[in-house]
Amino acid sequence: SHLSPLSSQISYLVSNFMCNALAFVEEPTDKHAKSDGYCGRILRAQTQGTRRDGYNEFRLRVEGDPENYQPASIYRVTLYASSPSYFRGFTLIALKEGTEGTRDDHYAGKFQIIDEEDTQFMTNCPPAVTESTPRRRTRIQVFWTAPPSGSGCVILKASIVQKRIIYFQDEGSLTVRLCEKEAVFGETTEKPPPECCACGTAKYRVTFYGNWSEKIHPKDYPRRANHWSALIGASHSRSYVLWEYGGLASEGVKQVAELGSPVKMEEEIRQKGDEVLTVIKTKAQWPAWQPLNVRAAPSAEFSVDRTRHLMSFLSMLGPSPDWNVGLSAEDLCTKECGWVQRLDQDLIPWDAGTDNGFTYESPNKPTIPQERIRPLTSLDHPQSPFYDTEGGPITALARVVVERIARKGEQCNIVPDTVDDIVADIGQEEKEEDDTPETCIYSNWSPWSACSSASCDKGRRMRQRMLKAQLDLSVPCPHTQDFKPCMGPGCSEEEASTCMMSEWISWSPCSVSCGMGMRSRERYIKQFPEDGSICSLNTEETEKCVVNDDCYSIPCMLSPWSDWSDCSVTCGKGVRTRQRMLKSPDLGECTEELEQVERCMQPECPTDCMVSEWTEWSECNKSCGKGHTIRTRMVKLEPQFGGEPCPETVQRKKCKIRKCKRGSRARKEKRRGKQQERDAAVEEQPGCKMRPWSSWTDCTKHCGGGIQERFMMVKKRAKNTPAQVTSCKDRKEIRACKVHPC
C-alpha cells in the first residue's frame, strides 16, 4: 500500500497531494494566502512528482480544440479517460503562462461548476476544481470563462488520481495552451470598455442565413414542420440582458425557445423603455432552409448610439425542446471610439434550460428546477442529433451578418474609417418596423393611392391590407389601413445640384418569399442646400422582383404527432396509426396529412393441428370370438408456434362376430386350414383368378399408432361368371402398427 520508492521529500509531497485530492477537508497550517500555501504546494508537486510518459489514457480538451481564446468568452472544458481506463480524483487549474501560481493574480479566467455532484472548487485552493466525491469516473465537464483582454497565453493543467498513482503532465494530453486572439480592426472588442466612447449614431442591417438542413445535419433531421421562428432582439444598453450563457431564461426567452412565439419577448423588450433603442424583428422561415435564389435571407435594420451600443437576438429552431441560436450583448462600439463596420459570425445551438429533451421531437417535459442557459455540445447525449463520439465541434446551424449602412452626427473615432457613410439624417427607426404579431396573418399591402390633394395643400395617401386569420384572440391585430402625408405634384421642386447624396445602399430583400413582389434601396442626404431648402432628389428606389414562381400557401399550423396506436392485431401482420390536429382551420385548405398508417409485425400467430375425417371402420380381424376393428385419419397440417397439438389418428374398438366352438387344437388347425382353403378357393373359383396378397405397406406413423394395409387384386374374371361367385372381387386387409407412445 505504498507508492514507488522516492526520495522522502517527493514521497511526502505526492502522498500529501493524494490525500488532499481524495479528501480536501484539512486546512493548511500555513496561515498566509491560500493560493500561496496550498495551491503552491500542489503546483510544486506537479513539477517535482514522478510522471508517467508515453500514455494516452487521459486527455484534457477544450471544446472545438481552439488555438486561441476570445477574452471573456465561455468554453466547455472536458477531462476524460479512454476506455477501459478511469480515474478516481483530479485537479484542474488555469494559470497565466510563465507564472508559478504562488499569487492570486497568477490564475487566469474562472471555472464554473456544471454538475455539483461531480465537481467542486477545491476547499483550500479556490481557483482549482476537483472531484466532489472520490469514485470511479471516465469524464467530467466544467465551463471556463476566458480572462479579460491583455492576459496573454493561458495554460490549463490537469492531474489525475487513478488507484494509487498520481499522473501529471506539463506538456501533452493533460495540458492545453491557449493564447489570446489578436484583435482585428473593425471587429468588436474582446472585452467591451466600461463606457462606449463612439460619437453620433450608426445604422446597421442584420441578415440571418439559416444553415440547418438535412444535407448538412442529416441525423434525425425533422422533414416535416422544420422551421426557424421569428427572429426577435434589440439594440440596448449594458444594464439590460436579453439572454446570456449561465443566466436563467426569462418568460419571453422561454416562449421563444419552446413555442417559437416572440410576443412575450417583444413585450419584455418594450417595457425596458430608454434602455432599448430599436426592436429587431424578422419573419419566421417555413421551411427552415431554401436556396437563396428561391427565398431571400430575412433581414432587419436597427440603430445604436453611445449608451445603447449592444445588440442581442435569438431565434428558435423547430421542432426542438428549447433550442435556439443567437447573439448576446454583441458590442458594436470599437475601442477606437468608432462603430464596427461588419460582423460575420457562425451560430451554434444553445439550450434555454426550460425543457428536458435530447431529440428534435422529444415530448414536452419541463425542467424543474429551471437550469441555466448553456451551449449544446456534441457529447450531451447519445440520442442527440449533434452527438459525436469524438466530441468534435457542432457544425454551425446558421450565420449572421451585421453590416453598417450609415452613420449620423459628429464622429470621434481615433482611427480614420475606411467607409464614407456619414449622412445628414438616418430617419426614423420605426419607419420600416413591422409591428405585426406572428399570430396575425395578413395579405400584402396594396399600392399607395394617389394623393388626396391636387394642389400644394397637405393631403394624404392610403394603402390597405386584409386580415386573413387571427390565431390567438388574446393578441390584438393592428390596423388594416395605413396613411402618409403628401402634396400635389410640382409642390417641392428646387435645385438638385445643391444636394450632396450618398451612394445607393444595396437592394433590400424581396417583399415576398415567393412570386412577384417589390424591393427597394436607399441613399441618404450627406449635405443639405446652403439656403436651407429641401432636396428633391429621390432617396429611395423600388422595383419589381420575382423570387419563386411556384408559390406555396401559408404553412399549416399543426399539433405534434400523437404516439403510435397499438398494432391492430395481437399476432402476425397488422397496421398502426398516429394522428395530429389542425390548429388553425380558418387558414384555408391544408394539404398536409393528418393521419399516418404503417405496418406492424407481432409474434407469429399459433397454428393448430389439422386432421382429415375418420375412415370407415375396418373389418373385424377375427372371424369368431373377440377381435378388434380400427379406423384412422391423416394429419393435414402440423401445429406451429404453440398451436393446439394433434389429436389421436388411430382408434380401435372391440368386435365379436360369433362365439368360437370349443374343441381340440386339431379342430382349430382344421378351421385354419379350411380358411386357407377358402382363400385358395377364391383364387381357384371358376371364372375368378386372383393375384397373391401384396406385402404390407409402411406404417403411416413412427409412433403413437399407425396403420398398415395389404391388397389382393382380381387378376382375371370370366365374362360369364356365375352369379353365385360373389367373392370374386378385390380384397383389402388393415392392421394396427407401432402403437407404442411417442
XYZ file of C-alpha atoms in Angstrom:
742
model
C 0.000 0.000 0.000
C 2.924 2.362 -0.689
C 3.957 4.434 -3.689
C 7.030 3.601 -5.701
C 10.244 4.387 -3.798
C 11.069 8.078 -4.000
C 13.079 10.479 -2.001
C 11.482 11.331 1.310
C 10.589 14.845 0.175
C 8.870 13.783 -3.053
C 7.162 10.921 -1.241
C 5.789 13.400 1.277
C 4.585 15.804 -1.434
C 2.880 13.165 -3.536
C 1.317 11.466 -0.509
C 0.143 14.770 0.832
C -1.352 15.758 -2.537
C -3.070 12.417 -2.973
C -4.566 12.605 0.473
C -5.929 16.047 -0.164
C -7.047 15.137 -3.690
C -9.248 12.482 -2.141
C -10.426 14.342 0.934
C -9.822 18.110 0.894
C -11.017 18.637 4.416
C -7.971 19.817 6.358
C -6.940 23.458 6.267
C -3.261 24.168 5.613
C -1.237 25.038 8.658
C 0.264 27.953 6.774
C -1.836 30.999 7.606
C -0.668 33.013 4.624
C -2.734 33.446 1.440
C -4.346 30.182 0.395
C -3.039 30.318 -3.147
C 0.467 30.884 -1.805
C 0.199 27.923 0.527
C -1.990 25.082 -0.574
C -2.158 25.909 -4.318
C 1.597 26.407 -4.432
C 2.088 23.033 -2.777
C 0.022 21.360 -5.497
C 1.959 23.078 -8.257
C 5.300 22.161 -6.667
C 4.106 18.571 -6.519
C 3.329 18.775 -10.229
C 6.830 19.944 -11.000
C 8.581 17.531 -8.597
C 6.422 14.411 -8.737
C 7.074 11.334 -10.842
C 5.427 11.395 -14.252
C 4.216 8.569 -16.455
C 5.427 9.201 -20.011
C 4.101 7.725 -23.227
C 0.488 7.141 -22.110
C -2.661 8.467 -23.668
C -5.329 7.158 -21.317
C -6.303 10.657 -20.210
C -6.941 13.868 -22.087
C -7.830 17.460 -21.258
C -9.830 19.095 -24.039
C -11.365 22.499 -24.733
C -14.460 22.183 -26.922
C -13.682 22.927 -30.550
C -9.923 22.489 -29.951
C -9.208 26.208 -30.379
C -5.672 27.559 -30.519
C -6.784 30.949 -29.218
C -9.348 32.177 -26.745
C -11.719 35.100 -27.092
C -11.443 37.240 -23.954
C -14.458 36.921 -21.636
C -15.920 34.092 -23.758
C -17.168 30.850 -22.198
C -15.684 27.450 -23.142
C -16.591 23.909 -22.153
C -13.578 22.022 -20.735
C -13.668 18.217 -20.588
C -11.331 15.829 -18.798
C -11.854 12.232 -19.835
C -10.327 8.763 -19.808
C -10.181 6.470 -22.817
C -11.833 3.068 -22.353
C -11.131 0.962 -20.336
C -9.276 3.476 -18.170
C -10.884 5.550 -15.426
C -9.832 7.944 -12.687
C -10.940 8.475 -9.110
C -9.779 12.028 -8.430
C -8.457 15.004 -10.340
C -7.347 18.619 -10.069
C -7.917 21.230 -12.797
C -6.268 24.643 -12.784
C -5.687 27.552 -15.223
C -2.521 29.657 -14.983
C -1.086 32.563 -16.893
C 1.860 31.311 -18.885
C 5.171 31.784 -17.068
C 3.661 32.077 -13.584
C 4.077 29.678 -10.672
C 0.657 30.006 -9.051
C 2.010 31.498 -5.862
C -0.223 34.572 -6.064
C -3.916 35.076 -6.779
C -3.204 37.102 -9.930
C -1.351 34.141 -11.446
C -4.648 32.391 -12.142
C -6.420 33.062 -15.455
C -10.141 33.110 -16.088
C -12.763 31.495 -13.917
C -14.202 27.996 -13.769
C -17.948 27.383 -13.438
C -19.344 24.148 -11.997
C -21.795 22.268 -14.225
C -22.609 19.263 -12.031
C -22.192 19.818 -8.284
C -22.487 16.075 -7.654
C -19.387 15.521 -9.764
C -17.185 18.594 -9.309
C -16.486 21.327 -6.779
C -13.987 24.094 -6.103
C -11.034 22.969 -4.003
C -11.607 23.967 -0.384
C -8.094 25.287 0.237
C -7.349 26.418 -3.316
C -10.461 28.190 -4.653
C -9.166 28.748 -8.231
C -8.836 24.962 -8.728
C -11.585 22.425 -9.461
C -11.598 18.910 -8.024
C -13.985 15.977 -7.570
C -16.922 16.159 -5.141
C -16.519 12.534 -4.047
C -13.749 10.040 -4.858
C -15.224 7.375 -7.118
C -14.662 5.788 -10.493
C -15.360 8.182 -13.350
C -14.471 8.460 -17.025
C -15.395 12.084 -17.747
C -16.029 15.450 -16.063
C -17.015 18.805 -17.577
C -16.808 22.411 -16.401
C -17.234 25.821 -18.010
C -14.258 28.151 -18.170
C -14.649 31.891 -18.746
C -11.589 33.254 -20.515
C -9.719 36.138 -18.827
C -10.038 39.759 -19.978
C -8.091 41.247 -22.856
C -4.374 41.640 -22.230
C -3.972 38.465 -20.134
C -1.679 36.772 -22.689
C -1.374 32.996 -23.002
C -3.025 30.611 -20.536
C -2.055 27.084 -19.506
C -4.869 24.709 -18.486
C -3.430 21.833 -16.442
C -4.938 18.668 -15.042
C -3.694 15.997 -12.649
C -5.262 12.553 -12.351
C -5.540 10.149 -9.399
C -6.001 6.571 -10.612
C -5.887 3.874 -7.953
C -2.773 4.903 -6.025
C -0.933 6.557 -8.900
C -0.908 10.299 -9.457
C -0.459 11.424 -13.068
C 0.936 14.829 -14.010
C 1.861 16.116 -17.418
C 3.293 19.529 -18.233
C 3.259 19.088 -21.987
C 0.900 16.573 -23.527
C -2.650 15.337 -23.291
C -3.255 16.775 -19.799
C -2.145 20.301 -20.687
C -3.755 22.816 -23.068
C -2.135 26.106 -24.070
C -4.391 28.914 -25.330
C -3.333 32.388 -26.349
C -5.451 35.495 -26.646
C -6.992 36.071 -30.057
C -5.490 39.136 -31.695
C -7.879 41.999 -32.329
C -8.637 42.951 -35.932
C -9.610 46.492 -36.764
C -13.330 46.841 -37.372
C -14.290 43.840 -35.210
C -15.982 44.052 -31.863
C -13.681 44.465 -28.904
C -12.971 41.310 -26.914
C -13.859 42.950 -23.607
C -16.167 45.913 -24.048
C -14.831 49.085 -22.427
C -16.713 50.332 -19.370
C -18.269 53.082 -21.446
C -18.614 53.393 -25.225
C -16.601 56.367 -26.493
C -18.034 56.492 -30.032
C -19.939 59.567 -31.147
C -23.131 60.033 -33.085
C -25.297 57.127 -34.137
C -24.915 54.255 -36.575
C -27.428 52.245 -38.570
C -26.996 48.520 -39.262
C -28.650 45.775 -41.240
C -28.658 42.285 -39.712
C -29.163 39.356 -42.119
C -29.847 35.803 -40.916
C -28.633 32.899 -43.096
C -30.062 29.583 -41.888
C -27.745 26.641 -42.482
C -29.812 23.949 -40.734
C -30.735 21.412 -43.409
C -30.985 17.665 -43.935
C -27.899 17.728 -46.142
C -25.631 19.337 -43.538
C -27.294 17.942 -40.386
C -28.730 14.596 -41.559
C -29.056 12.787 -38.214
C -32.767 12.592 -37.248
C -33.498 15.738 -39.280
C -37.245 16.509 -38.955
C -38.509 16.503 -42.526
C -41.899 17.899 -41.559
C -42.522 21.206 -39.804
C -38.854 22.208 -39.702
C -38.573 25.982 -39.410
C -36.890 28.964 -37.814
C -39.075 31.055 -35.543
C -39.345 34.797 -35.960
C -36.070 36.470 -35.030
C -36.543 38.822 -32.060
C -33.994 41.107 -30.417
C -32.944 44.683 -29.725
C -30.145 47.216 -29.609
C -29.804 48.058 -25.939
C -27.696 49.320 -23.065
C -25.430 47.312 -20.754
C -27.990 47.325 -17.964
C -30.405 45.164 -19.973
C -29.677 41.497 -20.728
C -31.965 39.633 -23.150
C -30.178 36.332 -22.574
C -26.690 35.141 -21.677
C -24.784 31.913 -21.090
C -25.010 30.931 -17.436
C -28.138 33.048 -16.903
C -31.733 31.956 -16.451
C -34.183 32.364 -19.315
C -36.922 34.946 -18.833
C -40.531 34.082 -19.632
C -40.087 35.794 -23.011
C -36.994 33.729 -23.829
C -38.830 30.582 -22.662
C -41.760 31.227 -25.015
C -39.406 31.782 -27.954
C -37.371 28.675 -27.060
C -40.305 26.305 -26.536
C -43.118 27.734 -28.689
C -41.323 29.938 -31.221
C -43.549 32.855 -30.126
C -41.859 36.295 -29.934
C -44.898 38.100 -28.452
C -43.848 37.938 -24.786
C -40.201 38.636 -25.639
C -41.161 41.787 -27.540
C -43.343 42.871 -24.625
C -40.399 42.477 -22.239
C -38.119 44.459 -24.572
C -40.535 47.356 -24.944
C -41.025 47.535 -21.179
C -37.347 48.493 -20.839
C -38.054 51.982 -22.164
C -34.940 54.081 -22.764
C -32.631 51.092 -22.237
C -33.679 49.925 -25.735
C -33.143 51.921 -28.920
C -34.534 49.562 -31.596
C -36.615 46.387 -31.541
C -35.198 43.924 -34.085
C -37.642 41.544 -35.795
C -37.800 39.314 -38.863
C -40.454 36.871 -40.033
C -40.400 33.129 -39.340
C -38.998 30.841 -42.048
C -41.011 27.787 -43.191
C -39.305 25.503 -44.098
C -36.043 26.087 -42.287
C -33.885 26.074 -45.400
C -34.388 27.058 -49.018
C -31.844 28.205 -51.624
C -31.268 31.949 -51.683
C -32.497 32.120 -55.277
C -35.835 30.744 -54.020
C -36.161 32.668 -50.766
C -34.127 35.691 -49.740
C -32.458 35.660 -46.328
C -34.519 37.622 -43.766
C -33.049 40.912 -42.559
C -33.882 43.870 -40.339
C -32.395 47.299 -39.696
C -31.569 48.877 -36.340
C -29.592 51.736 -34.855
C -27.095 52.105 -31.994
C -25.759 55.062 -30.049
C -23.242 55.668 -27.275
C -25.465 54.347 -24.471
C -27.272 51.615 -26.429
C -24.478 50.052 -28.435
C -25.100 46.343 -27.668
C -27.123 44.076 -29.921
C -28.835 40.795 -28.920
C -31.287 38.464 -30.634
C -32.465 34.861 -30.663
C -34.393 32.504 -32.928
C -35.726 29.015 -32.180
C -35.055 26.042 -34.423
C -38.218 23.988 -34.554
C -39.220 21.416 -33.730
C -36.941 21.172 -30.696
C -37.270 21.009 -26.887
C -35.911 24.532 -26.205
C -33.020 25.029 -28.627
C -32.063 28.378 -30.141
C -29.315 30.339 -31.842
C -28.473 33.992 -31.378
C -26.083 36.703 -30.232
C -25.889 38.034 -26.701
C -24.767 41.606 -25.932
C -22.655 41.925 -29.094
C -20.816 45.239 -28.796
C -20.770 47.352 -31.948
C -18.660 50.101 -30.369
C -14.914 49.721 -31.004
C -12.132 50.609 -28.595
C -11.018 53.189 -31.192
C -14.264 55.091 -30.455
C -15.788 54.104 -33.769
C -18.546 51.804 -34.986
C -17.940 48.229 -36.186
C -18.104 48.061 -39.975
C -19.067 44.393 -40.353
C -19.660 41.388 -38.121
C -19.887 37.909 -39.631
C -20.410 35.084 -37.138
C -21.400 31.418 -37.212
C -24.082 30.362 -34.714
C -24.231 27.109 -32.763
C -27.340 25.999 -30.843
C -27.897 26.609 -27.147
C -30.276 25.180 -24.572
C -32.628 27.553 -22.718
C -32.756 25.254 -19.670
C -36.571 25.137 -19.537
C -37.415 21.780 -21.155
C -35.813 18.346 -20.872
C -35.278 16.694 -24.224
C -32.460 15.207 -26.265
C -34.041 14.957 -29.722
C -35.816 17.362 -32.082
C -39.245 15.878 -31.328
C -38.845 14.898 -27.667
C -42.143 15.149 -25.761
C -42.618 18.220 -23.569
C -41.035 17.716 -20.150
C -40.422 20.914 -18.154
C -37.037 21.245 -16.450
C -37.728 21.609 -12.726
C -35.956 23.454 -11.277
C -35.089 25.589 -14.281
C -31.482 25.224 -15.437
C -29.108 27.871 -16.743
C -28.656 28.677 -20.415
C -25.764 26.703 -21.882
C -24.367 25.888 -25.318
C -25.217 22.460 -26.710
C -22.254 20.167 -27.269
C -21.591 17.021 -29.251
C -21.240 14.985 -26.034
C -24.535 15.887 -24.332
C -26.445 12.645 -25.005
C -26.080 9.688 -27.418
C -29.621 10.340 -28.734
C -28.855 13.974 -29.536
C -28.806 14.822 -33.271
C -25.485 16.595 -32.645
C -23.820 13.666 -30.821
C -20.239 12.815 -31.796
C -18.247 10.111 -30.036
C -15.072 12.127 -30.612
C -16.589 15.238 -29.063
C -15.913 17.417 -32.098
C -17.447 20.867 -32.622
C -21.059 21.141 -33.788
C -21.418 22.323 -37.374
C -22.887 25.824 -37.364
C -26.666 25.916 -37.802
C -26.769 29.496 -39.026
C -24.664 32.527 -39.883
C -25.460 36.127 -39.080
C -24.053 39.150 -40.894
C -24.295 42.614 -39.328
C -23.359 45.408 -41.771
C -23.091 49.087 -41.019
C -25.083 51.026 -43.620
C -24.964 54.598 -42.319
C -23.639 56.922 -39.626
C -25.060 60.223 -38.449
C -23.658 63.111 -36.447
C -20.134 64.070 -35.464
C -17.775 61.097 -35.392
C -14.827 60.871 -32.996
C -13.109 57.605 -33.917
C -9.362 57.640 -33.308
C -8.517 55.651 -36.447
C -9.994 57.074 -39.675
C -12.885 54.981 -41.019
C -12.435 53.417 -44.436
C -16.119 53.737 -45.386
C -17.684 57.150 -46.064
C -21.275 56.534 -44.973
C -21.956 59.660 -42.889
C -25.390 61.039 -43.721
C -27.428 64.055 -42.733
C -30.401 62.067 -41.498
C -30.738 58.399 -40.718
C -34.510 58.683 -40.486
C -36.951 57.325 -38.010
C -36.223 53.832 -36.834
C -39.844 52.879 -36.616
C -40.479 53.742 -40.272
C -39.875 50.274 -41.669
C -40.511 48.335 -38.494
C -43.193 45.710 -38.879
C -45.160 45.508 -35.642
C -47.409 42.717 -36.882
C -47.685 39.884 -34.302
C -46.870 36.404 -35.534
C -50.419 35.336 -34.687
C -51.945 37.743 -37.246
C -51.918 36.585 -40.867
C -52.371 39.415 -43.404
C -52.355 39.805 -47.142
C -49.672 42.061 -48.656
C -50.194 45.838 -48.574
C -51.914 47.323 -51.618
C -50.051 50.042 -53.587
C -50.321 53.591 -52.201
C -53.301 55.518 -53.517
C -52.985 58.848 -55.303
C -52.585 61.932 -53.075
C -55.915 63.312 -51.874
C -54.672 66.865 -52.652
C -54.093 68.032 -56.216
C -52.647 71.368 -55.007
C -49.812 72.306 -52.667
C -52.133 71.898 -49.696
C -51.383 68.953 -47.468
C -53.197 65.710 -48.319
C -52.650 62.041 -47.627
C -52.214 58.700 -49.362
C -53.720 55.407 -48.229
C -52.901 51.705 -48.567
C -54.804 48.660 -47.316
C -54.345 45.014 -46.407
C -56.712 42.199 -45.439
C -56.682 40.215 -42.175
C -56.788 36.556 -43.212
C -56.604 34.860 -39.812
C -56.158 35.674 -36.112
C -54.559 32.631 -34.476
C -54.635 33.996 -30.917
C -57.719 36.030 -29.978
C -55.950 37.372 -26.880
C -53.375 39.163 -29.060
C -54.926 42.137 -30.918
C -54.137 42.527 -34.599
C -53.095 46.028 -35.743
C -54.838 48.183 -38.302
C -55.579 47.169 -41.875
C -55.207 50.734 -43.247
C -52.140 52.954 -43.368
C -51.821 56.664 -44.230
C -48.977 59.068 -45.007
C -48.932 62.820 -45.773
C -48.461 64.116 -49.317
C -48.824 67.197 -51.556
C -49.849 67.639 -55.129
C -47.318 67.310 -57.971
C -44.806 70.102 -58.524
C -45.015 71.453 -54.987
C -41.436 70.631 -53.835
C -39.151 71.483 -56.748
C -35.728 73.035 -56.100
C -32.228 72.982 -57.420
C -30.988 69.416 -57.197
C -27.373 70.346 -57.735
C -27.155 71.862 -54.268
C -27.791 68.484 -52.592
C -24.943 66.070 -51.850
C -26.110 62.427 -51.788
C -24.523 59.192 -50.555
C -24.058 56.134 -52.743
C -27.022 53.790 -53.107
C -27.185 51.075 -50.436
C -27.650 47.521 -51.702
C -31.149 46.340 -52.628
C -33.330 45.090 -49.791
C -34.718 41.533 -49.840
C -37.828 40.983 -51.947
C -41.059 41.796 -50.097
C -42.412 38.285 -50.694
C -40.892 34.867 -50.213
C -42.348 33.595 -53.447
C -43.970 35.117 -56.513
C -43.726 38.762 -57.557
C -43.021 41.455 -55.002
C -41.082 44.676 -54.575
C -37.619 45.525 -53.375
C -36.076 48.861 -52.571
C -32.793 50.590 -51.987
C -31.921 53.824 -50.250
C -29.424 56.609 -50.221
C -29.045 59.438 -47.775
C -28.566 63.195 -47.914
C -24.986 63.944 -46.972
C -25.362 67.726 -47.237
C -28.449 69.936 -47.472
C -28.521 73.052 -49.706
C -26.865 76.016 -48.077
C -30.057 78.089 -48.351
C -31.894 75.581 -46.181
C -34.247 74.451 -48.943
C -35.461 70.862 -49.230
C -33.735 68.350 -51.541
C -35.987 66.896 -54.223
C -33.713 64.051 -55.238
C -35.067 60.599 -54.549
C -33.697 58.865 -51.500
C -35.455 55.596 -52.283
C -35.974 53.490 -55.381
C -38.263 50.498 -55.780
C -38.563 47.845 -58.443
C -40.389 44.598 -59.006
C -38.730 41.323 -58.075
C -39.618 37.659 -58.598
C -38.378 35.153 -56.049
C -40.154 31.940 -56.978
C -42.981 31.379 -59.428
C -44.078 28.182 -57.702
C -45.556 29.748 -54.579
C -46.719 27.748 -51.652
C -49.508 28.668 -49.258
C -49.213 29.729 -45.650
C -47.859 26.766 -43.687
C -50.418 24.720 -41.832
C -50.474 25.193 -38.070
C -50.344 21.593 -36.847
C -50.071 19.917 -33.476
C -47.250 17.407 -32.884
C -47.845 13.809 -33.961
C -49.555 11.628 -31.360
C -47.934 8.410 -30.208
C -48.387 5.378 -32.477
C -51.503 3.334 -31.661
C -51.321 -0.317 -30.669
C -50.972 -2.787 -33.524
C -54.352 -3.786 -34.982
C -53.621 -7.472 -34.351
C -52.142 -9.372 -31.426
C -50.214 -11.737 -33.674
C -48.960 -11.718 -37.238
C -49.051 -8.686 -39.566
C -51.230 -5.651 -38.869
C -51.211 -1.853 -39.027
C -50.874 1.024 -36.554
C -51.764 4.703 -36.867
C -50.939 8.121 -35.449
C -52.724 11.463 -35.839
C -52.191 15.172 -35.470
C -54.662 18.059 -35.395
C -55.056 21.163 -37.481
C -54.704 24.094 -35.074
C -55.842 26.802 -37.495
C -58.691 25.555 -39.721
C -59.529 29.149 -40.691
C -56.362 29.477 -42.782
C -57.967 27.560 -45.627
C -57.388 24.136 -47.048
C -54.406 22.296 -45.598
C -52.876 19.581 -47.756
C -50.647 18.176 -45.028
C -51.628 14.663 -43.943
C -53.302 14.418 -40.537
C -53.024 10.647 -40.150
C -50.219 8.218 -40.898
C -50.531 4.450 -41.192
C -47.672 1.972 -41.129
C -47.379 -1.787 -40.978
C -46.562 -3.558 -37.729
C -45.487 -7.127 -37.021
C -46.439 -9.044 -33.894
C -45.214 -12.545 -32.947
C -46.403 -15.285 -35.347
C -49.947 -16.494 -34.702
C -50.244 -20.066 -33.333
C -51.402 -22.633 -35.914
C -53.499 -25.573 -34.663
C -53.101 -29.108 -35.964
C -55.486 -30.055 -38.790
C -56.596 -33.679 -39.441
C -58.758 -35.377 -42.046
C -62.116 -37.068 -41.422
C -62.152 -40.585 -39.940
C -62.121 -43.526 -42.365
C -64.778 -46.217 -42.148
C -64.234 -48.897 -39.510
C -62.224 -51.815 -40.844
C -63.460 -55.404 -40.852
C -63.073 -57.326 -37.627
C -59.717 -59.027 -37.514
C -61.277 -62.250 -36.169
C -63.877 -64.459 -37.799
C -65.107 -65.611 -34.411
C -64.519 -64.750 -30.838
C -63.211 -61.418 -29.586
C -61.341 -59.222 -32.079
C -60.950 -55.555 -32.895
C -61.612 -53.163 -35.694
C -59.810 -49.843 -36.375
C -60.309 -46.544 -38.136
C -57.746 -43.831 -38.958
C -57.366 -40.197 -40.001
C -54.411 -38.340 -41.512
C -52.551 -35.198 -40.258
C -53.081 -32.477 -42.881
C -51.132 -29.668 -41.065
C -48.671 -29.991 -38.197
C -49.093 -27.471 -35.279
C -46.820 -24.367 -35.295
C -45.901 -21.510 -32.909
C -47.628 -23.077 -29.911
C -50.831 -24.175 -31.655
C -53.101 -26.988 -30.457
C -51.337 -30.389 -30.747
C -52.670 -33.118 -32.988
C -55.362 -35.455 -31.600
C -55.199 -39.258 -31.959
C -55.105 -40.535 -35.507
C -55.965 -44.210 -34.836
C -58.975 -45.553 -32.936
C -59.723 -49.198 -32.213
C -62.720 -50.920 -30.717
C -63.666 -54.434 -29.825
C -65.678 -56.588 -32.189
C -67.219 -60.074 -31.895
C -68.869 -61.829 -34.815
C -69.804 -65.109 -33.145
C -68.597 -67.422 -30.453
C -65.982 -69.889 -31.423
C -66.851 -73.521 -30.747
C -64.686 -75.225 -28.188
C -62.571 -78.087 -29.482
C -59.189 -79.539 -29.635
C -56.199 -77.912 -31.068
C -56.573 -80.154 -34.048
C -60.033 -78.706 -34.603
C -58.614 -75.195 -34.590
C -55.953 -76.225 -37.001
C -58.675 -77.747 -39.114
C -60.594 -74.470 -39.109
C -57.448 -72.535 -40.021
C -56.882 -74.987 -42.815
C -60.427 -74.521 -44.003
C -59.928 -70.725 -44.081
C -56.827 -71.168 -46.170
C -58.809 -73.473 -48.384
C -61.486 -70.790 -48.758
C -58.827 -68.238 -49.641
C -57.431 -70.656 -52.137
C -60.943 -71.359 -53.360
C -61.379 -67.687 -54.081
C -58.263 -67.840 -56.167
C -59.417 -71.059 -57.797
C -63.081 -70.286 -58.302
C -64.147 -70.955 -61.849
C -64.066 -67.769 -63.815
C -62.221 -65.829 -60.993
C -58.460 -65.729 -60.890
C -56.791 -63.677 -58.078
C -53.302 -62.294 -57.622
C -51.375 -63.199 -54.433
C -51.573 -60.926 -51.387
C -49.309 -57.877 -51.649
C -46.764 -57.006 -48.964
C -47.900 -54.870 -46.023
C -47.499 -51.133 -46.677
C -45.204 -48.970 -44.471
C -46.723 -47.865 -41.197
C -48.328 -44.441 -41.508
C -46.669 -43.217 -38.283
C -43.393 -43.848 -36.476
C -45.081 -43.966 -33.076
C -48.391 -43.358 -31.360
C -50.384 -45.806 -33.501
C -50.468 -46.077 -37.282
C -51.944 -48.486 -39.809
C -50.723 -50.914 -42.490
C -52.621 -52.291 -45.463
C -52.271 -55.148 -47.942
C -54.298 -55.991 -51.041
C -55.397 -58.963 -53.120
C -56.429 -57.912 -56.582
C -58.602 -59.765 -59.125
C -56.310 -60.970 -61.853
C -58.963 -62.229 -64.284
C -62.748 -62.552 -64.196
C -64.545 -64.568 -66.877
C -67.279 -62.842 -68.809
C -69.892 -65.403 -67.878
C -69.023 -65.568 -64.170
C -71.673 -67.408 -62.196
C -73.830 -65.051 -60.141
C -73.182 -67.144 -57.028
C -69.488 -66.349 -57.151
C -69.880 -63.144 -55.137
C -66.416 -63.186 -53.627
C -64.660 -62.571 -56.909
C -63.593 -59.002 -56.081
C -60.554 -57.037 -54.832
C -59.805 -57.562 -51.159
C -58.052 -55.346 -48.530
C -56.794 -56.079 -45.036
C -55.817 -53.447 -42.400
C -53.860 -53.844 -39.186
C -52.531 -51.509 -36.489
C -48.787 -50.892 -36.194
C -46.293 -49.048 -33.955
C -48.821 -48.405 -31.252
C -46.161 -47.534 -28.632
C -46.293 -43.932 -27.279
C -44.107 -41.264 -28.902
